[in-house]
């Protein structure tokens, strides 16, 4: 539903405030150079997010009992609660969300 997409949309709108500082940090400022920079960043984000998604899906296949079982939106819920590696992943994810929020508000 649309209500579930609101946080993602708001996060995307919050990231737009980062564009002017990036443009002012370019050595030879020009619109084509800025477009190239934004394109490179978008490509890097796609590669990182795709890699994370693939490795996340591959890692949870060990914990699925039925291959037809639906993978939840939050793959961290598929890991056992007593798994130390999963606890570290949950901790790092919480730290990342906590530490990136102030940067989006600057």
Coordinates of C-alpha atoms in Angstrom, one line a residue:
X1 CA 0.0 0.0 0.0
X2 CA 1.0 3.6 -0.3
X3 CA 1.4 4.0 3.4
X4 CA 4.2 1.4 3.5
X5 CA 6.1 3.4 0.8
X6 CA 6.0 6.7 2.7
X7 CA 9.2 6.0 4.8
X8 CA 11.2 5.1 1.6
X9 CA 9.9 8.2 -0.2
X10 CA 10.8 10.4 2.8
X11 CA 14.3 8.9 3.0
X12 CA 14.8 9.6 -0.7
X13 CA 13.6 13.2 -0.3
X14 CA 15.9 13.6 2.7
X15 CA 19.0 12.6 0.7
X16 CA 18.5 15.5 -1.8
X17 CA 19.9 18.0 0.7
X18 CA 23.3 16.4 0.1
X19 CA 23.6 17.5 -3.5
X20 CA 24.7 21.2 -2.9
X21 CA 27.6 20.2 -0.7
X22 CA 28.7 17.6 -3.2
X23 CA 28.5 20.1 -6.0
X24 CA 30.5 22.7 -4.0
X25 CA 33.2 20.1 -3.3
X26 CA 33.9 19.4 -7.0
X27 CA 37.2 20.7 -8.2
X28 CA 36.0 21.8 -11.6
X29 CA 32.3 22.5 -11.1
X30 CA 30.1 22.0 -14.1
X31 CA 26.6 20.5 -14.6
X32 CA 28.0 17.6 -16.8
X33 CA 30.6 16.8 -14.2
X34 CA 27.9 16.8 -11.5
X35 CA 25.7 14.5 -13.6
X36 CA 28.6 12.1 -14.1
X37 CA 29.2 12.1 -10.3
X38 CA 25.6 11.4 -9.5
X39 CA 25.5 8.6 -12.1
X40 CA 28.7 7.0 -10.6
X41 CA 27.2 7.2 -7.1
X42 CA 23.9 5.7 -8.3
X43 CA 25.8 2.8 -10.0
X44 CA 27.9 2.2 -6.9
X45 CA 24.7 2.1 -4.8
X46 CA 23.0 -0.4 -7.2
X47 CA 26.1 -2.7 -7.0
X48 CA 26.3 -2.5 -3.2
X49 CA 22.5 -3.0 -2.7
X50 CA 22.4 -5.8 -5.3
X51 CA 25.4 -7.6 -3.7
X52 CA 23.8 -7.2 -0.2
X53 CA 20.5 -8.6 -1.5
X54 CA 22.1 -11.6 -3.2
X55 CA 24.3 -12.5 -0.3
X56 CA 21.4 -12.1 2.1
X57 CA 19.2 -14.5 0.1
X58 CA 22.1 -17.0 -0.3
X59 CA 22.8 -17.0 3.4
X60 CA 19.2 -17.6 4.5
X61 CA 18.8 -20.7 2.3
X62 CA 20.4 -22.7 5.1
X63 CA 17.6 -21.8 7.5
X64 CA 14.6 -22.4 5.2
X65 CA 12.9 -25.8 5.7
X66 CA 10.6 -25.5 2.7
X67 CA 12.0 -24.1 -0.6
X68 CA 8.6 -22.7 -1.4
X69 CA 8.6 -20.7 1.8
X70 CA 8.2 -16.9 1.2
X71 CA 11.3 -14.9 2.1
X72 CA 10.2 -12.1 4.5
X73 CA 11.0 -8.4 3.8
X74 CA 13.4 -8.4 6.8
X75 CA 15.7 -11.3 6.1
X76 CA 17.3 -10.9 9.6
X77 CA 14.1 -12.5 11.0
X78 CA 15.0 -15.8 9.3
X79 CA 18.2 -16.3 11.3
X80 CA 18.0 -18.1 14.6
X81 CA 18.0 -15.9 17.7
X82 CA 21.0 -17.7 19.2
X83 CA 23.2 -17.2 16.1
X84 CA 26.1 -15.0 17.1
X85 CA 26.7 -13.8 13.5
X86 CA 23.1 -12.8 13.1
X87 CA 23.3 -10.9 16.4
X88 CA 26.3 -9.0 15.0
X89 CA 24.4 -8.3 11.8
X90 CA 21.4 -7.0 13.7
X91 CA 23.7 -4.8 15.9
X92 CA 25.5 -3.4 12.9
X93 CA 22.3 -2.7 11.0
X94 CA 20.9 -0.8 14.1
X95 CA 24.1 1.2 14.4
X96 CA 24.0 2.1 10.7
X97 CA 20.5 3.3 10.9
X98 CA 21.2 5.3 14.1
X99 CA 24.4 6.9 12.7
X100 CA 23.1 7.8 9.3
X101 CA 20.0 9.6 10.4
X102 CA 21.8 12.7 11.8
X103 CA 23.8 13.0 8.5
X104 CA 20.5 13.1 6.6
X105 CA 19.3 15.9 8.9
X106 CA 22.3 18.2 8.3

